[in-house]
Amino acid sequence: MDLTFTPEEEGFRREVVAFLRDKLPARLSRKVKSGLRLTREDMTEWHAILNERGWLANHWPQEHGGPGWGAVQKFIFENECALAGAPRIVPFGVNMLGPVLIKYGNEAQKQYWLPRILDGSDWWCQGYSEPGAGSDLAAVKTTAVRDGDHYVVNGQKTWTTLGHHANMIFCLVRTDKDARKQSGISFLLVDMNTPGVEVRPIITLDGEHEVNEVFFTDVRVPVQNLVGEENKGWTYAKYLLTYERTNIAGVGFSVAGFERLKRIARSVKRNGKPLIEDPLFAARMARVAIDLENMKTTNLRVIAAVAGGGVPGAESSMLKIRGTEIRQEIFSLTRRAMGPYAQPYVEEALSQEDYAGEPVGPAEAASAASAYFNNRKLSIFGGSNEIQKNIIAKMILGL
Ligand SMILES: Cc1cc2nc3c(=O)[nH]c(=O)nc-3n(C[C@H](O)[C@H](O)[C@H](O)COP(=O)(O)OP(=O)(O)OC[C@H]3O[C@@H](n4cnc5c(N)ncnc54)[C@H](O)[C@@H]3O)c2cc1C
């Protein structure tokens, strides 16, 4: 990225680049850059490499295993990782549950769960949404009823990303049916191997299995798995969402995606000329380039505002909207650049390990369509973009 950093920041950036050059397996970065499917093993392999360097939980305080970075260092790290084609850090344990446990968990929970997030003993997933409780998240109906030293959980979660890989799920559950709806919710950690938990796949528009439904029938959960106080879960849930939204903006992913688009548009021909010289296509690319530059600056402005610590508040909604719009436009243009070669779904192509990385090969064509369809999700999850606009209207504009 052509941003100006202080000499210390530039030194840090070089350290990150050197680490990625030495430690990021070429096999993994090739898969990421070509949009191929990553297996559970691919994702855990990258986590282990980062953990060994002490850079996995880069939002955590040092006393719990974080590297003690400031906001600019996190920004540099995320951007360089995206540019190098590093797999994304699976966010549920490290970026979502970790900060909640650090802030609201008791000592025993921190001692037990945090090291297990770092060393990969547990794969977490997020049990927030339910049929009828998405944007209106406080409408969750899954119940947890106290029975001695257990809660008995009944209900259903949905859209549970990578839940089929997970052994643990953090859930919002209703513990008081009579209270105002935000007041009767608790935050519970559930072992997915407990009898009564059932995971069913949802196959999405791109033909892939990424999300699931999770059903709970008389699932017994020890009371020590309650985080914080009973019926105070809404506070913890909102705290977690701020972390989730800031991560979704993904400026680094847009920069990397735009580089890939330029490479493809230079090699694909339209009317005998490289597509990048087509005036209409070039105009759409220029629009993205301008929006991306603005986004980088806005991102840094928000980072500067929280440089003393903490996470952005309602500004994270702004980043989420613009960041996801830009990413979706890049996916759309990449698919268009492939024209008829962008195939709706080619199962084999997405797992082609030996793909040599030609500028426009069959895997790249298949993944262009798959990525376009898959990433319609960006403007929906983490709170839809319409909901983010409501938050901005209320919290920033005071309407
Ligand atoms: C691919 C994917 C992965 C996901 N992963 C997870 C996960 O791992 N864990 C998890 O808990 N959840 C997950 N989600 C769920 C996600 O958070 C919800 O889909 C999202 O919050 C929207 O809720 P909904 O789908 O129920 O849509 P609804 O809330 O029914 O909304 C439907 C439409 O109405 C609009 N709308 C609703 N209310 C308003 C309003 N007040 N003002 C303006 N417009 C409004 C919305 O913007 C949307 O366009 C995932 C979703 C997707 C698509």
Tab-separated table of C-alpha atoms and ligand atoms in Angstrom:
chain	number	residue	atom	x	y	z
A	1	MET	CA	0.000	0.000	0.000
A	2	ASP	CA	1.312	3.433	-0.845
A	3	LEU	CA	0.612	4.981	2.563
A	4	THR	CA	3.260	6.890	4.476
A	5	PHE	CA	4.319	5.367	7.781
A	6	THR	CA	6.753	6.561	10.433
A	7	PRO	CA	10.218	4.906	10.303
A	8	GLU	CA	9.211	2.606	13.203
A	9	GLU	CA	6.004	1.607	11.460
A	10	GLU	CA	7.883	1.020	8.211
A	11	GLY	CA	10.372	-1.151	10.132
A	12	PHE	CA	7.485	-3.164	11.527
A	13	ARG	CA	5.964	-3.505	8.057
A	14	ARG	CA	9.247	-4.959	6.763
A	15	GLU	CA	9.338	-7.390	9.661
A	16	VAL	CA	5.846	-8.600	8.731
A	17	VAL	CA	6.769	-8.897	5.038
A	18	ALA	CA	9.892	-10.930	5.939
A	19	PHE	CA	7.863	-13.201	8.222
A	20	LEU	CA	5.310	-13.820	5.482
A	21	ARG	CA	8.047	-14.518	2.930
A	22	ASP	CA	9.685	-17.073	5.255
A	23	LYS	CA	6.725	-18.692	6.962
A	24	LEU	CA	3.619	-18.483	4.764
A	25	PRO	CA	3.515	-21.805	2.864
A	26	ALA	CA	3.469	-21.159	-0.909
A	27	ARG	CA	0.783	-23.841	-1.253
A	28	LEU	CA	-1.555	-21.842	1.005
A	29	SER	CA	-0.964	-18.445	-0.587
A	30	ARG	CA	-1.474	-19.953	-4.068
A	31	LYS	CA	-4.821	-21.352	-2.963
A	32	VAL	CA	-5.893	-18.034	-1.414
A	33	LYS	CA	-4.801	-15.949	-4.412
A	34	SER	CA	-6.622	-18.255	-6.824
A	35	GLY	CA	-9.767	-18.327	-4.686
A	36	LEU	CA	-9.580	-22.094	-4.102
A	37	ARG	CA	-11.345	-23.803	-1.227
A	38	LEU	CA	-9.397	-23.946	2.052
A	39	THR	CA	-9.719	-27.079	4.161
A	40	ARG	CA	-9.964	-27.145	7.955
A	41	GLU	CA	-6.329	-28.344	8.003
A	42	ASP	CA	-5.221	-25.368	5.856
A	43	MET	CA	-6.799	-22.935	8.299
A	44	THR	CA	-5.406	-24.632	11.422
A	45	GLU	CA	-1.940	-24.842	9.811
A	46	TRP	CA	-1.858	-21.056	9.364
A	47	HIS	CA	-3.177	-20.458	12.894
A	48	ALA	CA	-0.369	-22.624	14.309
A	49	ILE	CA	2.283	-20.703	12.331
A	50	LEU	CA	0.958	-17.364	13.605
A	51	ASN	CA	0.629	-18.660	17.152
A	52	GLU	CA	4.233	-19.857	17.159
A	53	ARG	CA	5.318	-16.304	16.270
A	54	GLY	CA	2.945	-14.848	18.917
A	55	TRP	CA	0.905	-12.991	16.283
A	56	LEU	CA	-2.323	-15.003	16.209
A	57	ALA	CA	-4.314	-13.118	18.838
A	58	ASN	CA	-3.107	-9.702	17.779
A	59	HIS	CA	-6.080	-7.912	19.424
A	60	TRP	CA	-5.402	-9.425	22.851
A	61	PRO	CA	-3.439	-7.795	25.651
A	62	GLN	CA	0.078	-9.132	26.192
A	63	GLU	CA	-0.779	-10.785	29.529
A	64	HIS	CA	-3.074	-13.179	27.653
A	65	GLY	CA	-0.716	-13.929	24.764
A	66	GLY	CA	-1.226	-10.907	22.471
A	67	PRO	CA	1.771	-9.135	20.888
A	68	GLY	CA	0.908	-5.726	22.419
A	69	TRP	CA	0.384	-4.020	19.067
A	70	GLY	CA	-1.281	-0.669	18.570
A	71	ALA	CA	-3.985	-0.002	15.989
A	72	VAL	CA	-1.558	0.959	13.201
A	73	GLN	CA	0.459	-2.226	13.650
A	74	LYS	CA	-2.716	-4.327	13.431
A	75	PHE	CA	-3.681	-2.445	10.287
A	76	ILE	CA	-0.250	-3.022	8.706
A	77	PHE	CA	-0.285	-6.704	9.663
A	78	GLU	CA	-3.759	-7.324	8.224
A	79	ASN	CA	-2.927	-5.544	4.970
A	80	GLU	CA	0.365	-7.301	4.405
A	81	CYS	CA	-1.228	-10.673	5.165
A	82	ALA	CA	-3.966	-10.022	2.610
A	83	LEU	CA	-1.471	-8.884	-0.033
A	84	ALA	CA	0.700	-11.966	0.528
A	85	GLY	CA	-2.320	-14.275	0.148
A	86	ALA	CA	-2.378	-15.492	3.757
A	87	PRO	CA	-5.543	-17.346	4.790
A	88	ARG	CA	-7.788	-15.152	6.921
A	89	ILE	CA	-7.699	-15.820	10.641
A	90	VAL	CA	-10.877	-17.728	11.469
A	91	PRO	CA	-12.441	-15.064	13.671
A	92	PHE	CA	-14.794	-16.872	16.030
A	93	GLY	CA	-12.370	-17.861	18.803
A	94	VAL	CA	-9.553	-15.364	18.369
A	95	ASN	CA	-11.355	-12.192	17.321
A	96	MET	CA	-14.824	-12.652	18.817
A	97	LEU	CA	-14.943	-14.879	21.905
A	98	GLY	CA	-11.405	-14.053	23.093
A	99	PRO	CA	-12.072	-10.327	23.718
A	100	VAL	CA	-15.389	-11.168	25.453
A	101	LEU	CA	-13.743	-13.645	27.832
A	102	ILE	CA	-10.913	-11.220	28.534
A	103	LYS	CA	-13.368	-8.455	29.434
A	104	TYR	CA	-16.255	-10.369	31.016
A	105	GLY	CA	-15.106	-13.952	31.753
A	106	ASN	CA	-14.117	-15.101	35.245
A	107	GLU	CA	-10.545	-16.110	36.084
A	108	ALA	CA	-11.171	-19.849	35.653
A	109	GLN	CA	-12.719	-19.281	32.201
A	110	LYS	CA	-9.781	-17.149	31.065
A	111	GLN	CA	-7.246	-19.691	32.351
A	112	TYR	CA	-9.020	-22.587	30.669
A	113	TRP	CA	-10.417	-21.272	27.361
A	114	LEU	CA	-7.936	-18.630	26.172
A	115	PRO	CA	-4.902	-20.963	25.811
A	116	ARG	CA	-7.133	-23.457	24.009
A	117	ILE	CA	-8.114	-20.792	21.460
A	118	LEU	CA	-4.436	-20.052	20.853
A	119	ASP	CA	-3.211	-23.620	20.497
A	120	GLY	CA	-6.181	-24.692	18.380
A	121	SER	CA	-7.581	-27.206	20.908
A	122	ASP	CA	-11.045	-25.707	20.310
A	123	TRP	CA	-12.663	-24.559	17.089
A	124	TRP	CA	-15.409	-22.083	17.992
A	125	CYS	CA	-18.481	-21.047	16.043
A	126	GLN	CA	-21.028	-18.296	16.629
A	127	GLY	CA	-24.556	-19.175	17.771
A	128	TYR	CA	-26.285	-15.795	17.596
A	129	SER	CA	-28.798	-15.855	14.705
A	130	GLU	CA	-32.005	-17.863	14.690
A	131	PRO	CA	-34.925	-18.095	12.292
A	132	GLY	CA	-36.762	-14.878	13.283
A	133	ALA	CA	-33.765	-13.382	15.122
A	134	GLY	CA	-31.259	-11.891	12.667
A	135	SER	CA	-31.456	-8.108	12.427
A	136	ASP	CA	-33.730	-8.238	15.454
A	137	LEU	CA	-31.158	-10.293	17.353
A	138	ALA	CA	-32.678	-9.648	20.772
A	139	ALA	CA	-35.656	-11.790	19.659
A	140	VAL	CA	-33.666	-15.022	20.270
A	141	LYS	CA	-35.932	-17.856	21.413
A	142	THR	CA	-33.455	-20.621	22.263
A	143	THR	CA	-34.000	-21.244	25.969
A	144	ALA	CA	-31.643	-22.223	28.774
A	145	VAL	CA	-33.435	-23.378	31.919
A	146	ARG	CA	-31.484	-23.888	35.140
A	147	ASP	CA	-31.590	-27.448	36.511
A	148	GLY	CA	-29.207	-27.880	39.468
A	149	ASP	CA	-25.676	-27.217	38.292
A	150	HIS	CA	-26.658	-27.333	34.605
A	151	TYR	CA	-28.640	-25.317	32.079
A	152	VAL	CA	-30.915	-27.304	29.785
A	153	VAL	CA	-30.832	-25.762	26.299
A	154	ASN	CA	-33.563	-26.121	23.659
A	155	GLY	CA	-33.908	-24.303	20.345
A	156	GLN	CA	-32.259	-23.625	17.014
A	157	LYS	CA	-29.460	-21.457	15.660
A	158	THR	CA	-28.946	-20.780	11.976
A	159	TRP	CA	-26.313	-19.543	9.477
A	160	THR	CA	-23.639	-20.961	11.768
A	161	THR	CA	-20.469	-20.387	9.751
A	162	LEU	CA	-18.031	-23.341	9.758
A	163	GLY	CA	-20.108	-24.974	12.510
A	164	HIS	CA	-19.373	-28.352	10.880
A	165	HIS	CA	-15.688	-27.859	11.785
A	166	ALA	CA	-16.394	-26.675	15.324
A	167	ASN	CA	-16.368	-28.506	18.651
A	168	MET	CA	-17.564	-25.449	20.640
A	169	ILE	CA	-20.280	-22.842	20.068
A	170	PHE	CA	-20.922	-19.605	21.988
A	171	CYS	CA	-24.651	-18.974	22.150
A	172	LEU	CA	-27.110	-16.281	23.037
A	173	VAL	CA	-29.854	-18.007	25.020
A	174	ARG	CA	-32.992	-16.790	26.739
A	175	THR	CA	-32.821	-17.284	30.499
A	176	ASP	CA	-35.728	-15.028	31.462
A	177	LYS	CA	-38.846	-15.180	29.303
A	178	ASP	CA	-40.666	-12.481	31.259
A	179	ALA	CA	-38.029	-9.725	31.169
A	180	ARG	CA	-37.780	-7.024	28.445
A	181	LYS	CA	-36.291	-8.927	25.511
A	182	GLN	CA	-32.730	-7.491	25.755
A	183	SER	CA	-32.688	-8.154	29.504
A	184	GLY	CA	-33.461	-11.881	29.502
A	185	ILE	CA	-30.499	-13.073	27.412
A	186	SER	CA	-27.374	-14.926	28.608
A	187	PHE	CA	-24.079	-15.811	26.924
A	188	LEU	CA	-23.364	-19.541	27.148
A	189	LEU	CA	-20.487	-21.754	25.975
A	190	VAL	CA	-21.708	-25.105	24.652
A	191	ASP	CA	-19.678	-28.204	23.867
A	192	MET	CA	-21.027	-29.418	20.521
A	193	ASN	CA	-20.280	-33.034	21.397
A	194	THR	CA	-22.923	-32.946	24.151
A	195	PRO	CA	-25.903	-35.256	23.460
A	196	GLY	CA	-28.776	-33.330	21.838
A	197	VAL	CA	-26.667	-31.048	19.586
A	198	GLU	CA	-27.255	-31.618	15.871
A	199	VAL	CA	-25.533	-29.768	13.006
A	200	ARG	CA	-27.216	-29.732	9.596
A	201	PRO	CA	-25.596	-28.220	6.477
A	202	ILE	CA	-26.998	-25.286	4.480
A	203	ILE	CA	-25.708	-25.269	0.887
A	204	THR	CA	-25.344	-21.685	-0.305
A	205	LEU	CA	-25.773	-19.930	-3.664
A	206	ASP	CA	-22.199	-20.761	-4.697
A	207	GLY	CA	-22.836	-24.488	-4.159
A	208	GLU	CA	-20.547	-24.682	-1.127
A	209	HIS	CA	-21.013	-25.909	2.446
A	210	GLU	CA	-19.938	-23.043	4.675
A	211	VAL	CA	-22.960	-22.435	6.911
A	212	ASN	CA	-25.182	-24.657	9.026
A	213	GLU	CA	-28.232	-24.950	11.204
A	214	VAL	CA	-27.587	-26.100	14.779
A	215	PHE	CA	-30.385	-27.728	16.765
A	216	PHE	CA	-30.434	-28.144	20.565
A	217	THR	CA	-32.667	-30.728	22.225
A	218	ASP	CA	-32.395	-30.961	26.034
A	219	VAL	CA	-28.679	-30.174	25.876
A	220	ARG	CA	-27.155	-30.101	29.380
A	221	VAL	CA	-24.540	-27.356	29.812
A	222	PRO	CA	-22.580	-26.915	33.071
A	223	VAL	CA	-23.382	-23.593	34.802
A	224	GLN	CA	-19.671	-22.728	34.860
A	225	ASN	CA	-20.008	-22.224	31.071
A	226	LEU	CA	-22.089	-19.089	31.645
A	227	VAL	CA	-20.029	-15.998	30.755
A	228	GLY	CA	-20.532	-13.023	33.085
A	229	GLU	CA	-23.886	-12.696	34.797
A	230	GLU	CA	-27.133	-14.435	33.942
A	231	ASN	CA	-29.437	-12.170	31.858
A	232	LYS	CA	-26.629	-9.718	31.040
A	233	GLY	CA	-25.625	-11.455	27.790
A	234	TRP	CA	-26.894	-8.630	25.556
A	235	THR	CA	-24.095	-6.344	26.798
A	236	TYR	CA	-21.446	-8.971	25.986
A	237	ALA	CA	-23.086	-9.746	22.634
A	238	LYS	CA	-22.907	-6.099	21.526
A	239	TYR	CA	-19.288	-5.801	22.646
A	240	LEU	CA	-18.412	-8.800	20.472
A	241	LEU	CA	-20.243	-7.365	17.436
A	242	THR	CA	-18.064	-4.229	17.378
A	243	TYR	CA	-15.028	-6.481	16.932
A	244	GLU	CA	-16.848	-8.512	14.267
A	245	ARG	CA	-17.813	-5.454	12.181
A	246	THR	CA	-14.416	-3.819	12.237
A	247	ASN	CA	-12.917	-7.001	10.836
A	248	ILE	CA	-15.442	-7.318	8.006
A	249	ALA	CA	-14.388	-3.995	6.334
A	250	GLY	CA	-11.276	-5.822	5.059
A	251	VAL	CA	-9.349	-3.049	3.283
A	252	GLY	CA	-6.394	-5.409	2.775
A	253	PHE	CA	-8.630	-7.969	1.066
A	254	SER	CA	-9.930	-5.259	-1.288
A	255	VAL	CA	-6.408	-4.141	-2.155
A	256	ALA	CA	-5.379	-7.748	-2.879
A	257	GLY	CA	-8.612	-8.405	-4.833
A	258	PHE	CA	-8.125	-5.263	-6.895
A	259	GLU	CA	-4.558	-6.300	-7.777
A	260	ARG	CA	-5.909	-9.630	-8.976
A	261	LEU	CA	-8.619	-7.899	-11.006
A	262	LYS	CA	-6.010	-5.704	-12.720
A	263	ARG	CA	-3.934	-8.784	-13.576
A	264	ILE	CA	-6.966	-10.535	-15.073
A	265	ALA	CA	-8.201	-7.432	-16.952
A	266	ARG	CA	-4.751	-7.049	-18.545
A	267	SER	CA	-4.647	-10.642	-19.804
A	268	VAL	CA	-8.275	-11.089	-20.947
A	269	LYS	CA	-9.021	-9.748	-24.457
A	270	ARG	CA	-12.223	-7.932	-25.473
A	271	ASN	CA	-12.633	-6.922	-29.153
A	272	GLY	CA	-8.974	-7.768	-29.746
A	273	LYS	CA	-7.669	-5.515	-26.965
A	274	PRO	CA	-6.907	-6.112	-23.275
A	275	LEU	CA	-10.100	-5.642	-21.265
A	276	ILE	CA	-8.404	-3.008	-19.127
A	277	GLU	CA	-8.431	-0.732	-22.219
A	278	ASP	CA	-12.184	-1.050	-22.663
A	279	PRO	CA	-13.500	2.435	-21.700
A	280	LEU	CA	-16.587	1.215	-19.821
A	281	PHE	CA	-14.716	-1.452	-17.897
A	282	ALA	CA	-11.813	0.912	-17.181
A	283	ALA	CA	-14.266	3.515	-15.835
A	284	ARG	CA	-15.721	1.003	-13.350
A	285	MET	CA	-12.226	-0.003	-12.287
A	286	ALA	CA	-11.252	3.640	-11.827
A	287	ARG	CA	-14.309	4.154	-9.600
A	288	VAL	CA	-13.182	1.260	-7.407
A	289	ALA	CA	-9.623	2.629	-7.270
A	290	ILE	CA	-10.910	6.019	-6.073
A	291	ASP	CA	-13.292	4.480	-3.516
A	292	LEU	CA	-10.527	2.249	-2.242
A	293	GLU	CA	-8.147	5.175	-1.730
A	294	ASN	CA	-10.866	7.018	0.199
A	295	MET	CA	-11.572	3.912	2.224
A	296	LYS	CA	-7.914	3.520	3.194
A	297	THR	CA	-7.839	7.103	4.467
A	298	THR	CA	-11.098	6.720	6.370
A	299	ASN	CA	-9.860	3.480	7.888
A	300	LEU	CA	-6.671	5.173	9.098
A	301	ARG	CA	-8.687	8.111	10.468
A	302	VAL	CA	-10.817	5.738	12.522
A	303	ILE	CA	-7.691	3.885	13.661
A	304	ALA	CA	-6.023	7.161	14.674
A	305	ALA	CA	-9.101	8.066	16.737
A	306	VAL	CA	-8.764	4.879	18.802
A	307	ALA	CA	-4.959	4.840	18.840
A	308	GLY	CA	-4.996	5.107	22.642
A	309	GLY	CA	-6.756	1.727	22.896
A	310	GLY	CA	-10.271	0.298	22.562
A	311	VAL	CA	-12.301	-0.404	19.447
A	312	PRO	CA	-14.247	1.952	17.162
A	313	GLY	CA	-17.876	2.520	18.067
A	314	ALA	CA	-20.484	3.457	15.456
A	315	GLU	CA	-17.645	4.265	13.022
A	316	SER	CA	-17.203	0.523	12.563
A	317	SER	CA	-20.647	0.573	10.876
A	318	MET	CA	-19.368	3.125	8.372
A	319	LEU	CA	-16.306	1.006	7.600
A	320	LYS	CA	-18.441	-2.084	7.279
A	321	ILE	CA	-20.787	-0.543	4.692
A	322	ARG	CA	-18.148	1.031	2.453
A	323	GLY	CA	-15.688	-1.839	2.864
A	324	THR	CA	-18.222	-4.485	1.862
A	325	GLU	CA	-19.617	-2.444	-1.057
A	326	ILE	CA	-16.129	-2.078	-2.511
A	327	ARG	CA	-15.331	-5.758	-2.020
A	328	GLN	CA	-18.572	-6.789	-3.710
A	329	GLU	CA	-17.879	-4.510	-6.695
A	330	ILE	CA	-14.417	-6.064	-7.094
A	331	PHE	CA	-15.927	-9.573	-7.053
A	332	SER	CA	-18.547	-8.452	-9.571
A	333	LEU	CA	-15.963	-6.970	-11.963
A	334	THR	CA	-13.737	-10.054	-11.651
A	335	ARG	CA	-16.657	-12.283	-12.629
A	336	ARG	CA	-17.507	-9.992	-15.543
A	337	ALA	CA	-13.883	-10.010	-16.692
A	338	MET	CA	-14.077	-13.807	-16.987
A	339	GLY	CA	-17.210	-13.523	-19.133
A	340	PRO	CA	-18.572	-16.926	-20.173
A	341	TYR	CA	-15.620	-18.672	-18.493
A	342	ALA	CA	-16.858	-17.691	-15.044
A	343	GLN	CA	-18.576	-20.940	-14.282
A	344	PRO	CA	-21.396	-21.153	-11.788
A	345	TYR	CA	-19.950	-24.053	-9.825
A	346	VAL	CA	-17.164	-26.508	-10.563
A	347	GLU	CA	-16.600	-28.635	-7.485
A	348	GLU	CA	-13.279	-30.129	-8.643
A	349	ALA	CA	-11.808	-26.824	-9.797
A	350	LEU	CA	-12.162	-25.295	-6.339
A	351	SER	CA	-10.018	-27.971	-4.735
A	352	GLN	CA	-7.336	-28.151	-7.452
A	353	GLU	CA	-4.192	-28.276	-5.295
A	354	ASP	CA	-1.826	-28.433	-8.279
A	355	TYR	CA	-3.241	-25.320	-9.919
A	356	ALA	CA	-0.199	-23.580	-11.378
A	357	GLY	CA	-1.521	-20.037	-11.057
A	358	GLU	CA	-1.786	-19.048	-14.722
A	359	PRO	CA	-3.200	-15.537	-15.136
A	360	VAL	CA	-6.605	-16.844	-16.141
A	361	GLY	CA	-6.869	-20.596	-15.628
A	362	PRO	CA	-9.911	-22.844	-15.141
A	363	ALA	CA	-9.671	-22.650	-11.358
A	364	GLU	CA	-9.566	-18.874	-11.442
A	365	ALA	CA	-12.605	-18.810	-13.723
A	366	ALA	CA	-14.551	-21.170	-11.475
A	367	SER	CA	-13.573	-19.285	-8.352
A	368	ALA	CA	-14.578	-15.931	-9.895
A	369	ALA	CA	-18.207	-17.024	-10.081
A	370	SER	CA	-18.084	-18.840	-6.773
A	371	ALA	CA	-16.530	-15.841	-4.989
A	372	TYR	CA	-19.072	-13.461	-6.538
A	373	PHE	CA	-22.008	-15.508	-5.265
A	374	ASN	CA	-20.393	-16.333	-1.913
A	375	ASN	CA	-19.622	-12.734	-1.118
A	376	ARG	CA	-23.170	-11.479	-1.455
A	377	LYS	CA	-23.045	-12.398	2.239
A	378	LEU	CA	-20.729	-9.504	3.070
A	379	SER	CA	-23.529	-6.953	3.146
A	380	ILE	CA	-25.732	-9.280	5.221
A	381	PHE	CA	-23.722	-10.827	8.033
A	382	GLY	CA	-22.273	-9.026	11.035
A	383	GLY	CA	-25.518	-7.002	10.905
A	384	SER	CA	-26.839	-6.110	7.427
A	385	ASN	CA	-25.750	-2.868	5.770
A	386	GLU	CA	-29.272	-1.458	6.165
A	387	ILE	CA	-29.019	-2.021	9.920
A	388	GLN	CA	-25.588	-0.314	9.920
A	389	LYS	CA	-27.218	2.716	8.253
A	390	ASN	CA	-29.803	2.782	11.043
A	391	ILE	CA	-26.967	2.741	13.607
A	392	ILE	CA	-25.164	5.620	11.845
A	393	ALA	CA	-28.394	7.625	11.659
A	394	LYS	CA	-28.951	7.206	15.389
A	395	MET	CA	-25.456	7.242	16.883
A	396	ILE	CA	-23.529	9.578	14.550
A	397	LEU	CA	-26.190	11.817	12.966
A	398	GLY	CA	-28.375	11.860	16.087
A	399	LEU	CA	-31.589	11.336	14.092
B	1	LIG	C1	-23.151	-16.384	4.869
B	1	LIG	C2	-23.661	-15.992	6.210
B	1	LIG	C3	-22.975	-16.383	7.336
B	1	LIG	C4	-23.453	-16.064	8.606
B	1	LIG	N1	-22.778	-16.532	9.707
B	1	LIG	C5	-23.343	-16.391	10.931
B	1	LIG	C6	-22.762	-17.019	12.069
B	1	LIG	O1	-21.708	-17.659	11.984
B	1	LIG	N2	-23.388	-16.902	13.252
B	1	LIG	C7	-24.534	-16.188	13.410
B	1	LIG	O2	-25.026	-16.098	14.517
B	1	LIG	N3	-25.111	-15.582	12.343
B	1	LIG	C8	-24.546	-15.666	11.122
B	1	LIG	N4	-25.144	-15.084	10.018
B	1	LIG	C9	-26.435	-14.412	10.191
B	1	LIG	C10	-26.422	-12.920	9.940
B	1	LIG	O3	-25.892	-12.221	11.015
B	1	LIG	C11	-27.875	-12.530	9.627
B	1	LIG	O4	-28.193	-13.118	8.381
B	1	LIG	C12	-28.076	-11.044	9.554
B	1	LIG	O5	-27.970	-10.459	10.829
B	1	LIG	C13	-29.444	-10.655	8.945
B	1	LIG	O6	-30.477	-11.342	9.583
B	1	LIG	P1	-31.564	-12.195	8.760
B	1	LIG	O7	-30.831	-13.068	7.808
B	1	LIG	O8	-32.471	-12.826	9.725
B	1	LIG	O9	-32.336	-11.129	7.875
B	1	LIG	P2	-33.546	-10.204	8.352
B	1	LIG	O10	-33.238	-9.640	9.685
B	1	LIG	O11	-34.810	-10.978	8.215
B	1	LIG	O12	-33.497	-9.042	7.282
B	1	LIG	C14	-34.031	-9.193	5.958
B	1	LIG	C15	-33.826	-7.882	5.211
B	1	LIG	O13	-34.559	-6.818	5.873
B	1	LIG	C16	-33.688	-5.741	6.212
B	1	LIG	N5	-34.066	-5.206	7.521
B	1	LIG	C17	-34.394	-5.907	8.641
B	1	LIG	N6	-34.693	-5.068	9.653
B	1	LIG	C18	-34.528	-3.796	9.182
B	1	LIG	C19	-34.650	-2.491	9.764
B	1	LIG	N7	-35.001	-2.330	11.044
B	1	LIG	N8	-34.376	-1.403	8.972
B	1	LIG	C20	-33.996	-1.573	7.677
B	1	LIG	N9	-33.877	-2.782	7.063
B	1	LIG	C21	-34.117	-3.880	7.807
B	1	LIG	C22	-32.289	-6.368	6.271
B	1	LIG	O14	-31.287	-5.418	6.026
B	1	LIG	C23	-32.363	-7.409	5.182
B	1	LIG	O15	-32.106	-6.831	3.927
B	1	LIG	C24	-24.653	-15.324	8.737
B	1	LIG	C25	-25.345	-14.924	7.588
B	1	LIG	C26	-24.864	-15.247	6.346
B	1	LIG	C27	-25.654	-14.812	5.131
